[in-house]
Coordinates of C-alpha atoms and ligand atoms in Angstrom, one line a residue:
X1 CA 0.5 -0.1 -0.1
X2 CA 1.3 3.2 -1.1
X3 CA 0.2 6.7 -0.2
X4 CA -0.2 8.0 -3.6
X5 CA -2.7 4.7 -4.6
X6 CA -7.4 4.8 -3.3
X7 CA -6.9 1.9 -1.5
X8 CA -10.1 -0.7 -3.2
X9 CA -13.0 -1.5 -0.8
X10 CA -14.3 -4.7 -0.8
X11 CA -18.4 -4.9 -1.9
X12 CA -20.0 -8.2 -3.1
X13 CA -16.5 -9.9 -3.2
X14 CA -15.0 -7.8 -5.5
X15 CA -12.1 -4.9 -4.6
X16 CA -13.2 -1.6 -6.3
X17 CA -13.1 1.9 -5.4
X18 CA -15.9 3.1 -3.4
X19 CA -18.1 5.7 -5.2
X20 CA -18.3 8.6 -2.3
X21 CA -16.4 10.8 -2.1
X22 CA -11.8 10.3 -1.8
X23 CA -11.0 10.9 1.8
X24 CA -7.5 10.5 4.3
X25 CA -7.3 8.5 7.6
X26 CA -4.9 10.0 9.3
X27 CA -2.4 8.7 12.0
X28 CA -3.6 10.7 15.4
X29 CA -0.4 10.2 16.9
X30 CA 1.4 13.8 13.9
X31 CA -2.5 14.1 12.0
X32 CA -0.8 13.1 9.2
X33 CA -2.1 10.7 6.2
X34 CA -1.9 6.3 6.5
X35 CA -3.9 5.7 3.1
X36 CA -7.0 7.1 1.3
X37 CA -9.7 5.3 0.1
X38 CA -13.8 6.9 -1.1
X39 CA -15.7 6.2 0.6
X40 CA -18.7 3.9 -0.4
X41 CA -21.7 5.3 -1.6
X42 CA -25.5 4.6 -1.2
X43 CA -25.7 2.5 -4.7
X44 CA -22.2 0.5 -3.0
X45 CA -24.9 -0.1 0.1
X46 CA -27.4 -1.6 -2.3
X47 CA -24.8 -3.5 -4.0
X48 CA -22.7 -4.9 -1.3
X49 CA -26.9 -5.9 0.5
X50 CA -28.1 -7.6 -2.6
X51 CA -25.0 -9.0 -3.4
X52 CA -24.8 -10.7 0.3
X53 CA -28.2 -11.3 0.2
X54 CA -27.2 -13.3 -3.3
X55 CA -24.4 -15.0 -1.1
X56 CA -26.5 -15.5 2.1
X57 CA -29.8 -17.9 -0.7
X58 CA -27.0 -19.6 -3.3
X59 CA -23.0 -19.9 -2.1
X60 CA -24.0 -22.5 0.3
X61 CA -23.1 -21.4 3.6
X62 CA -25.8 -21.5 5.7
X63 CA -26.2 -24.6 4.4
X64 CA -22.4 -26.5 5.9
X65 CA -22.1 -28.5 8.3
X66 CA -21.6 -26.3 11.5
X67 CA -18.3 -27.9 11.0
X68 CA -18.0 -26.8 7.2
X69 CA -17.7 -24.0 8.7
X70 CA -16.0 -23.8 11.5
X71 CA -13.7 -24.6 9.5
X72 CA -13.3 -20.9 8.3
X73 CA -13.7 -19.8 11.4
X74 CA -10.5 -21.4 12.5
X75 CA -8.4 -20.5 9.4
X76 CA -9.6 -16.6 9.3
X77 CA -8.0 -17.3 13.0
X78 CA -4.9 -18.5 11.1
X79 CA -4.0 -16.1 9.1
X80 CA -5.1 -12.9 11.9
X81 CA -2.2 -14.8 13.5
X82 CA 0.3 -15.4 11.2
X83 CA -0.5 -11.3 10.2
X84 CA -0.4 -10.5 14.8
X85 CA 2.3 -8.2 13.7
X86 CA 1.2 -6.6 10.6
X87 CA -1.9 -5.6 11.6
X88 CA -1.4 -4.1 15.0
X89 CA 0.9 -1.7 12.9
X90 CA -2.1 -0.4 10.9
X91 CA -4.3 -0.4 13.5
X92 CA -1.8 1.5 15.6
X93 CA -1.6 3.5 13.0
X94 CA -5.4 4.0 12.1
X95 CA -6.7 5.0 15.9
X96 CA -3.8 5.7 17.5
X97 CA -3.4 3.2 20.6
X98 CA 0.2 2.2 22.2
X99 CA 2.0 -0.9 20.2
X100 CA 1.2 -2.9 22.8
X101 CA -2.9 -2.5 22.7
X102 CA -2.5 -3.2 19.5
X103 CA -1.1 -6.4 19.7
X104 CA -3.7 -7.8 22.3
X105 CA -6.7 -6.3 19.6
X106 CA -5.4 -8.7 16.8
X107 CA -4.6 -11.1 19.5
X108 CA -8.5 -11.0 21.0
X109 CA -9.7 -10.6 17.3
X110 CA -8.0 -13.9 16.4
X111 CA -8.9 -16.0 19.7
X112 CA -12.7 -14.2 19.2
X113 CA -12.7 -16.4 15.5
X114 CA -11.4 -20.0 17.1
X115 CA -13.9 -19.3 20.2
X116 CA -17.0 -18.9 18.2
X117 CA -15.5 -21.9 15.7
X118 CA -15.4 -24.0 18.4
X119 CA -18.9 -22.5 19.4
X120 CA -21.0 -23.0 16.4
X121 CA -19.1 -26.6 15.8
X122 CA -20.1 -27.1 19.6
X123 CA -23.8 -26.1 19.6
X124 CA -26.7 -28.3 20.4
X125 CA -30.0 -28.5 19.6
X126 CA -33.0 -29.8 22.0
X127 CA -36.1 -32.2 22.3
X128 CA -38.0 -30.9 24.3
X129 CA -39.9 -32.4 26.7
X130 CA -43.0 -34.3 25.1
X131 CA -45.8 -33.3 26.4
X132 CA -48.6 -35.4 23.9
X133 CA -47.9 -37.8 20.9
X134 CA -45.6 -36.0 19.2
X135 CA -41.2 -36.0 19.3
X136 CA -40.2 -31.8 20.2
X137 CA -37.7 -29.9 18.7
X138 CA -35.9 -26.8 19.4
X139 CA -34.2 -26.0 16.2
X140 CA -31.8 -22.4 15.0
X141 CA -32.0 -21.4 11.4
X142 CA -29.5 -18.5 10.3
X143 CA -31.0 -15.2 9.3
X144 CA -30.0 -14.5 6.5
X145 CA -27.5 -10.5 5.9
X146 CA -26.8 -9.3 8.9
X147 CA -25.6 -5.8 9.9
X148 CA -22.3 -4.7 11.6
X149 CA -22.0 -1.5 12.9
X150 CA -18.6 -1.0 14.9
X151 CA -17.2 2.3 16.1
X152 CA -13.4 4.0 16.3
X153 CA -11.6 3.2 19.7
X154 CA -11.0 -1.2 18.7
X155 CA -11.1 -1.8 15.8
X156 CA -10.7 -5.1 14.4
X157 CA -11.7 -5.7 18.3
X158 CA -15.1 -4.9 18.0
X159 CA -15.4 -6.7 14.7
X160 CA -14.4 -9.7 15.5
X161 CA -17.2 -9.8 17.7
X162 CA -19.9 -8.9 15.1
X163 CA -18.9 -10.6 12.5
X164 CA -16.8 -14.4 14.2
X165 CA -20.9 -14.8 15.0
X166 CA -23.1 -13.6 12.9
X167 CA -21.1 -16.1 9.9
X168 CA -20.6 -19.1 12.4
X169 CA -24.7 -19.1 12.8
X170 CA -25.0 -18.8 9.0
X171 CA -24.8 -15.6 7.8
X172 CA -24.1 -13.0 5.6
X173 CA -22.0 -9.7 6.6
X174 CA -21.7 -6.0 5.6
X175 CA -19.9 -4.1 8.7
X176 CA -19.8 -1.2 8.8
X177 CA -16.7 0.3 9.7
X178 CA -16.8 3.9 11.8
X179 CA -15.4 6.3 9.2
X180 CA -12.3 7.8 10.5
X181 CA -10.8 4.0 11.5
X182 CA -11.6 1.3 8.3
X183 CA -7.9 0.4 7.5
X184 CA -8.2 -2.8 9.6
X185 CA -12.1 -4.0 8.8
X186 CA -11.1 -4.3 5.5
X187 CA -7.9 -6.3 5.6
X188 CA -10.0 -8.4 8.2
X189 CA -11.9 -9.6 4.4
X190 CA -9.3 -10.0 2.7
X191 CA -8.3 -12.5 5.5
X192 CA -12.0 -14.1 5.0
X193 CA -11.7 -14.3 1.3
X194 CA -8.1 -16.3 1.7
X195 CA -9.8 -18.0 4.5
X196 CA -12.4 -19.3 1.6
X197 CA -15.1 -17.8 3.4
X198 CA -17.7 -17.4 -0.4
X199 CA -18.3 -14.4 -2.3
X200 CA -20.4 -11.5 -1.6
X201 CA -20.5 -13.5 1.8
X202 CA -19.2 -10.2 4.0
X203 CA -19.4 -6.7 2.3
X204 CA -17.5 -3.5 3.9
X205 CA -18.4 -0.1 3.9
X206 CA -16.7 2.7 4.8
X207 CA -17.7 6.6 4.9
X208 CA -20.2 8.9 7.1
X209 CA -22.8 6.5 9.9
X210 CA -25.5 8.9 9.6
X211 CA -25.4 8.0 6.0
X212 CA -24.1 4.4 4.7
X213 CA -25.2 3.9 8.6
X214 CA -28.1 4.5 8.7
X215 CA -28.9 3.0 4.5
X216 CA -27.4 -0.4 6.5
X217 CA -29.7 0.3 8.8
X218 CA -33.5 0.2 6.8
X219 CA -32.6 -1.9 4.4
X220 CA -35.0 -5.2 3.8
X221 CA -32.9 -7.2 3.4
X222 CA -30.7 -6.4 6.1
X223 CA -32.8 -8.3 9.2
X224 CA -30.6 -8.2 11.9
X225 CA -28.3 -4.6 13.0
X226 CA -25.4 -5.3 15.7
X227 CA -23.9 -1.7 17.3
X228 CA -21.3 -1.2 19.1
X229 CA -21.5 3.2 19.5
X230 CA -22.8 6.2 21.5
X231 CA -25.9 5.9 22.8
X232 CA -27.8 8.8 20.6
X233 CA -26.7 6.8 17.4
X234 CA -28.0 3.3 19.3
X235 CA -31.0 5.5 20.1
X236 CA -31.5 6.0 16.4
X237 CA -30.9 2.4 15.3
X238 CA -33.3 1.3 17.4
X239 CA -36.4 3.8 16.8
X240 CA -35.1 2.3 13.1
X241 CA -35.1 -1.6 14.0
X242 CA -38.5 -1.2 15.8
X243 CA -41.2 -0.4 12.9
X244 CA -38.8 -3.0 10.7
X245 CA -39.7 -5.4 13.7
X246 CA -35.7 -6.5 13.4
X247 CA -33.7 -8.0 17.0
X248 CA -30.8 -5.4 16.8
X249 CA -28.1 -5.5 19.9
X250 CA -27.3 -2.4 21.1
X251 CA -23.7 -1.8 22.9
X252 CA -23.6 1.8 23.7
X253 CA -21.4 4.6 26.8
X254 CA -21.1 4.1 29.9
X255 CA -19.9 6.3 33.2
X256 CA -19.0 3.8 35.4
X257 CA -17.9 3.9 38.6
X258 CA -15.2 2.8 40.3
X259 CA -15.3 2.2 43.9
X260 CA -12.4 1.3 46.7
X261 CA -13.5 0.2 50.0
X262 CA -12.7 1.4 53.4
X263 CA -10.1 -1.5 53.3
X264 CA -8.8 -1.8 49.7
X265 CA -5.6 -3.5 48.9
X266 CA -4.7 0.4 48.1
X267 CA -1.4 -0.7 45.7
X268 CA -3.6 -3.3 43.3
X269 CA -7.0 -0.2 44.1
X270 CA -4.6 2.3 42.9
X271 CA -3.6 0.6 40.0
X272 CA -6.7 -1.3 38.6
X273 CA -8.4 2.6 38.4
X274 CA -5.4 3.9 36.9
X275 CA -6.2 1.1 34.4
X276 CA -8.7 1.1 34.4
X277 CA -9.4 5.0 32.8
X278 CA -6.9 6.0 31.6
X279 CA -5.7 2.5 29.6
X280 CA -6.4 2.9 25.7
X281 CA -6.6 7.0 26.9
X282 CA -9.0 6.8 28.5
X283 CA -11.0 5.9 25.0
X284 CA -13.6 2.8 26.5
X285 CA -16.7 2.5 27.4
X286 CA -15.7 0.3 29.8
X287 CA -14.1 3.3 32.1
X288 CA -13.7 3.4 35.5
X289 CA -14.3 7.7 35.0
X290 CA -16.4 7.7 38.3
X291 CA -14.7 7.5 41.4
X292 CA -15.4 6.8 44.6
X293 CA -12.9 6.1 47.9
X294 CA -13.8 6.0 51.2
X295 CA -14.0 9.1 53.5
X296 CA -11.5 8.6 55.7
X297 CA -9.7 7.2 52.6
X298 CA -9.5 9.3 50.4
X299 CA -6.9 12.1 50.4
X300 CA -3.8 9.2 51.0
X301 CA -5.7 7.6 48.8
X302 CA -5.8 10.9 45.9
X303 CA -2.1 11.6 46.9
X304 CA -0.4 7.8 45.7
X305 CA -3.0 8.4 42.7
X306 CA -2.3 11.2 41.5
X307 CA 1.8 10.5 42.0
X308 CA 0.6 7.0 39.7
X309 CA -1.6 9.3 37.3
X310 CA 2.1 11.8 37.2
X311 CA 3.6 9.2 35.9
X312 CA 2.3 7.3 32.9
X313 CA 4.0 7.5 29.5
X314 CA 2.2 9.4 27.2
X315 CA 3.7 9.5 23.8
X316 CA 4.9 7.5 20.7
X317 CA 2.4 4.3 19.9
X318 CA 5.5 2.6 18.7
X319 CA 7.4 2.4 21.6
X320 CA 6.7 -0.6 23.3
X321 CA 7.1 1.4 26.5
X322 CA 4.4 4.1 25.2
X323 CA 1.3 4.1 28.3
X324 CA -1.3 6.4 26.8
X325 CA -0.8 7.6 22.8
X326 CA -3.4 10.7 20.9
X327 CA -6.8 10.8 21.6
X328 CA -8.4 9.9 18.1
X329 CA -8.2 13.0 16.5
X330 CA -8.9 17.4 17.6
X331 CA -12.4 17.2 17.0
X332 CA -12.8 14.6 20.0
X333 CA -9.4 16.8 21.9
X334 CA -11.9 19.8 21.4
X335 CA -14.7 17.8 23.2
X336 CA -12.4 16.5 26.2
X337 CA -10.9 19.7 26.7
X338 CA -14.5 21.6 27.0
X339 CA -15.4 18.5 29.2
X340 CA -12.4 19.6 31.7
X341 CA -13.3 23.2 31.4
X342 CA -17.2 22.7 32.6
X343 CA -15.7 20.6 35.4
X344 CA -13.6 23.8 36.0
X345 CA -16.5 26.0 36.1
X346 CA -19.7 24.0 38.0
X347 CA -16.8 24.4 40.7
X348 CA -14.4 21.6 40.1
X349 CA -10.5 21.6 41.0
X350 CA -7.5 20.3 38.3
X351 CA -5.8 17.5 40.8
X352 CA -3.6 16.8 37.9
X353 CA -3.3 17.4 34.1
X354 CA -5.9 19.1 32.3
X355 CA -3.4 21.1 30.2
X356 CA -2.5 19.4 26.5
X357 CA 1.1 19.1 26.6
X358 CA 3.6 20.6 24.0
X359 CA 6.2 20.5 22.5
X360 CA 8.1 17.5 20.6
X361 CA 5.6 14.8 19.7
X362 CA 3.6 16.3 20.8
X363 CA 2.7 19.8 19.1
X364 CA 1.2 17.1 16.1
X365 CA -0.7 14.5 17.4
X366 CA -3.4 14.8 19.6
X367 CA -2.6 14.1 22.9
X368 CA -4.1 14.0 25.7
X369 CA -2.7 14.0 29.2
X370 CA -4.2 11.7 32.1
X371 CA -5.8 14.6 34.2
X372 CA -8.0 14.1 37.2
X373 CA -10.6 16.2 38.2
X374 CA -12.4 16.6 42.4
X375 CA -14.7 18.1 43.8
X376 CA -17.3 17.5 42.0
X377 CA -20.9 16.2 43.3
X378 CA -22.4 12.5 41.2
X379 CA -24.8 15.1 39.9
X380 CA -22.8 17.2 38.0
X381 CA -22.7 17.6 34.5
X382 CA -19.1 16.1 34.1
X383 CA -20.0 12.6 35.7
X384 CA -23.4 12.3 34.2
X385 CA -22.7 12.4 30.7
X386 CA -19.8 10.0 29.0
X387 CA -16.3 12.2 28.0
X388 CA -14.6 9.1 26.2
X389 CA -11.1 10.9 27.3
X390 CA -8.1 10.2 30.8
X391 CA -10.4 11.8 32.4
X392 CA -11.1 10.7 36.2
X393 CA -13.1 12.8 39.0
X394 CA -13.4 11.9 41.6
X395 CA -15.6 11.3 44.7
X396 CA -14.9 10.8 48.8
X397 CA -18.5 8.7 50.5
X398 CA -19.5 8.3 54.0
X399 CA -22.0 5.4 54.1
X400 CA -22.6 2.3 51.3
X401 CA -26.2 3.5 50.9
X402 CA -25.2 7.1 49.8
X403 CA -23.3 5.1 47.6
X404 CA -24.7 3.0 46.0
X405 CA -27.1 5.7 45.8
X406 CA -24.7 7.8 44.2
X407 CA -23.1 4.8 41.3
X408 CA -26.3 3.7 40.0
X409 CA -27.2 7.9 39.5
X410 CA -26.5 8.1 36.3
X411 CA -28.4 6.7 32.6
X412 CA -26.2 4.5 32.3
X413 CA -24.9 1.3 33.6
X414 CA -22.7 -0.6 31.6
X415 CA -20.1 -1.6 34.0
X416 CA -18.1 -0.8 37.6
X417 CA -14.8 -1.9 40.4
X418 CA -15.1 -2.6 43.8
X419 CA -11.7 -2.6 45.9
X420 CA -12.3 -4.5 48.5
X421 CA -10.1 -6.8 50.8
X422 CA -13.7 -8.7 52.3
X423 CA -15.5 -10.5 49.6
X424 CA -18.9 -10.8 51.1
X425 CA -18.9 -7.5 52.2
X426 CA -17.9 -6.7 48.0
X427 CA -20.0 -9.7 47.4
X428 CA -23.8 -8.0 48.9
X429 CA -22.9 -4.3 47.0
X430 CA -21.9 -5.7 44.1
X431 CA -25.1 -7.6 43.3
X432 CA -26.8 -4.0 44.3
X433 CA -24.7 -1.8 41.8
X434 CA -26.3 -1.6 38.3
X435 CA -23.9 -2.3 35.2
X436 CA -23.8 -5.5 33.4
X437 CA -20.0 -6.1 34.2
X438 CA -19.0 -6.0 38.0
X439 CA -15.3 -6.2 38.3
X440 CA -14.2 -7.2 41.6
X441 CA -10.4 -6.8 42.3
X442 CA -10.4 -6.2 39.2
X443 CA -11.1 -4.2 36.4
X444 CA -11.2 -3.8 31.9
X445 CA -10.3 -7.2 32.1
X446 CA -12.2 -9.7 30.0
X447 CA -12.6 -13.0 28.6
X448 CA -15.1 -14.1 25.8
X449 CA -17.0 -16.3 26.9
X450 CA -18.2 -14.1 29.4
X451 CA -21.6 -12.3 28.5
X452 CA -21.3 -7.9 28.2
X453 CA -23.7 -5.4 27.7
X454 CA -25.2 -2.8 29.5
X455 CA -28.2 -2.6 31.0
X456 CA -29.7 1.2 30.5
X457 CA -29.4 3.2 28.2
X458 CA -25.6 0.9 28.3
X459 CA -27.2 -1.2 25.9
X460 CA -29.9 -4.0 24.5
X461 CA -29.1 -7.2 24.3
X462 CA -25.7 -9.9 25.0
X463 CA -22.6 -10.3 23.0
X464 CA -19.5 -12.7 23.4
X465 CA -20.7 -15.8 25.2
X466 CA -21.1 -19.7 23.9
X467 CA -24.8 -19.0 23.6
X468 CA -23.9 -15.7 21.5
X469 CA -23.8 -17.0 18.1
X470 CA -27.5 -17.3 19.2
X471 CA -28.0 -13.4 19.2
X472 CA -27.9 -14.3 15.3
X473 CA -29.9 -17.1 14.3
X474 CA -33.6 -17.9 14.5
X475 CA -35.6 -20.2 17.2
X476 CA -37.9 -23.1 15.1
X477 CA -39.7 -25.4 16.7
X478 CA -40.3 -28.7 14.9
X479 CA -43.1 -30.8 15.9
X480 CA -43.0 -34.3 15.0
X481 CA -46.6 -36.4 15.6
X482 CA -46.1 -40.6 16.4
X483 CA -50.0 -40.7 16.9
X484 CA -51.2 -44.0 14.7
X485 CA -54.1 -43.1 14.6
X486 CA -55.5 -40.3 12.9
X487 CA -55.7 -36.6 14.9
X488 CA -59.2 -37.6 16.7
X489 CA -60.6 -33.8 16.4
X490 CA -61.9 -34.0 13.1
X491 CA -64.1 -37.3 14.3
X492 CA -62.9 -39.5 11.2
X493 CA -63.1 -43.0 11.2
X494 CA -59.2 -44.5 10.1
X495 CA -59.6 -47.0 7.2
X496 CA -58.3 -50.3 9.1
Ligands
NAD501 P1 -20.6 6.5 17.2 O1 -22.5 6.3 17.8 O2 -21.2 7.9 16.6 O3 -20.6 5.9 16.0 C1 -20.1 4.6 16.2 C2 -20.8 3.8 14.0 O4 -22.6 3.9 14.0 C3 -19.9 4.8 13.8 O5 -19.3 3.4 12.1 C4 -20.7 5.0 12.5 O6 -20.3 6.0 11.6 C5 -21.4 4.9 12.7 N1 -23.3 5.9 13.2 C6 -22.9 7.1 13.1 N2 -23.8 7.6 12.7 C7 -25.0 6.4 12.8 C8 -27.0 6.5 12.4 N3 -27.1 7.2 12.0 N4 -27.1 5.1 12.1 C9 -25.6 4.9 11.8 N5 -25.3 4.0 11.8 C10 -24.5 5.5 11.7 O7 -19.8 5.9 18.1 P2 -18.1 7.0 18.1 O8 -17.5 8.5 18.5 O9 -18.1 5.6 16.8 O10 -17.2 5.6 18.8 C11 -17.6 5.9 20.9 C12 -18.1 5.8 20.7 O11 -19.3 4.2 21.5 C13 -19.3 6.4 22.8 O12 -20.2 6.7 23.3 C14 -18.4 4.9 23.4 O13 -18.9 4.0 24.7 C15 -18.9 3.8 22.0 N6 -19.0 2.3 23.2 C16 -19.1 0.8 23.4 C17 -19.0 -0.1 23.4 C18 -19.4 -1.5 24.2 O14 -19.5 -1.9 23.7 N7 -20.2 -0.5 24.6 C19 -17.7 -0.4 22.8 C20 -17.0 0.8 22.7 C21 -17.6 1.8 22.0

């Protein structure tokens, strides 16, 4: 790939230039273009969906035995592993995450394909207890064309979480990656093709979500949408889905509380809170962005946390030692800055950060330092809205009852963290927190075998887990009559 070239995109089994505007995807650490491509056009959306529909009907993929589909998914996992370094470096350039993180995302994507290959070949259909002269069964069928709409913060891992179970379930997939991070989805399509996925079964449509994602969601041949992104977009998609009576899963935003009880192991808590908010520069749906610390511990804990946060290595994402790279774009950094200014206007104080770093690489990219605000109440806007950057708001709490009320006082309910040496106490608190995931004495750890998703404005439905494949399948019941005689109701005499 050279910079002068315009990258082709994958539409209905062919690689060609998109019909939309030419644009560059840029390296957030320097602002320099990484690649040029043409966005997809609305005609491309139509071609991709029609192609996916035809491939679904005629390629034989849906009819392949589960272990045959699994073979292709295992091959995809293998090819991702073979090209792991190349993919991780490309991802680093596409979205600016430190290389250590992009390697982990690529490894996670390979693991996801492997996991859903295994889930596919071991998925059981059931014979249900019979309540008459029949044998009753419950089986699963593919849905058809699935749209996978993904955000910019964890490409390839986000795409794998949708594409792998959807393909495992026998479907065709059209990916709409975030406009500014299209490169890994395109690479994934190349790998799928090489692994033997039938042509047309997977397309990738880079470009504007409000145009392409919207058209894809509305398309009558799209039978399911799996979306990860912001809550406002998710709600828009949910409305369209309601009109189409189409199932949809929504992985949305968060404003997760992380709680340090007075009996916490402070070494673990400091490390976990830091990782929870500042890894990925806070550009994570599950970022632990609201910190509640037991009042007697507040000052000593904050002193240690602040000192450790000040030592985090912000800088060049290509450097193996870098812990925080740049934010995704200039516009996003400005949005983070506006939130910090708002926190100060709301009466908050800066304990750390709050100013763009300057000099060297910092003058080119969209860097922002670890930032800690305090002196604010949970009801204030910076505590209620998702900032999606390296900004932690810290608050002391006096008793667990008040803590639970505040921790749960959010439109979001994606994740939460608890730091305590007392497992019974943590268990009781964990059960009272409203969140799709609660981490106890750890944070931001993931397993593909554990379902993930949010409550309330953080989303609908679950991804991952062995049964994640069923999100992409329709359930069907079959009854097999075993009567020797015709059904009695008709009152027919038998001929015997
Ligand atoms: P976004 O909602 O702006 O965009 C997400 C995707 O939706 C992109 O591909 C975009 O092009 C597309 N899109 C935009 N408008 C659309 C429309 N009208 N119809 C259909 N598609 C449309 O989100 P973002 O800024 O890319 O990502 C950040 C958000 O994603 C944050 O809120 C973050 O919390 C959330 N997120 C959630 C999870 C999770 O698993 N819960 C994971 C990662 C990110």
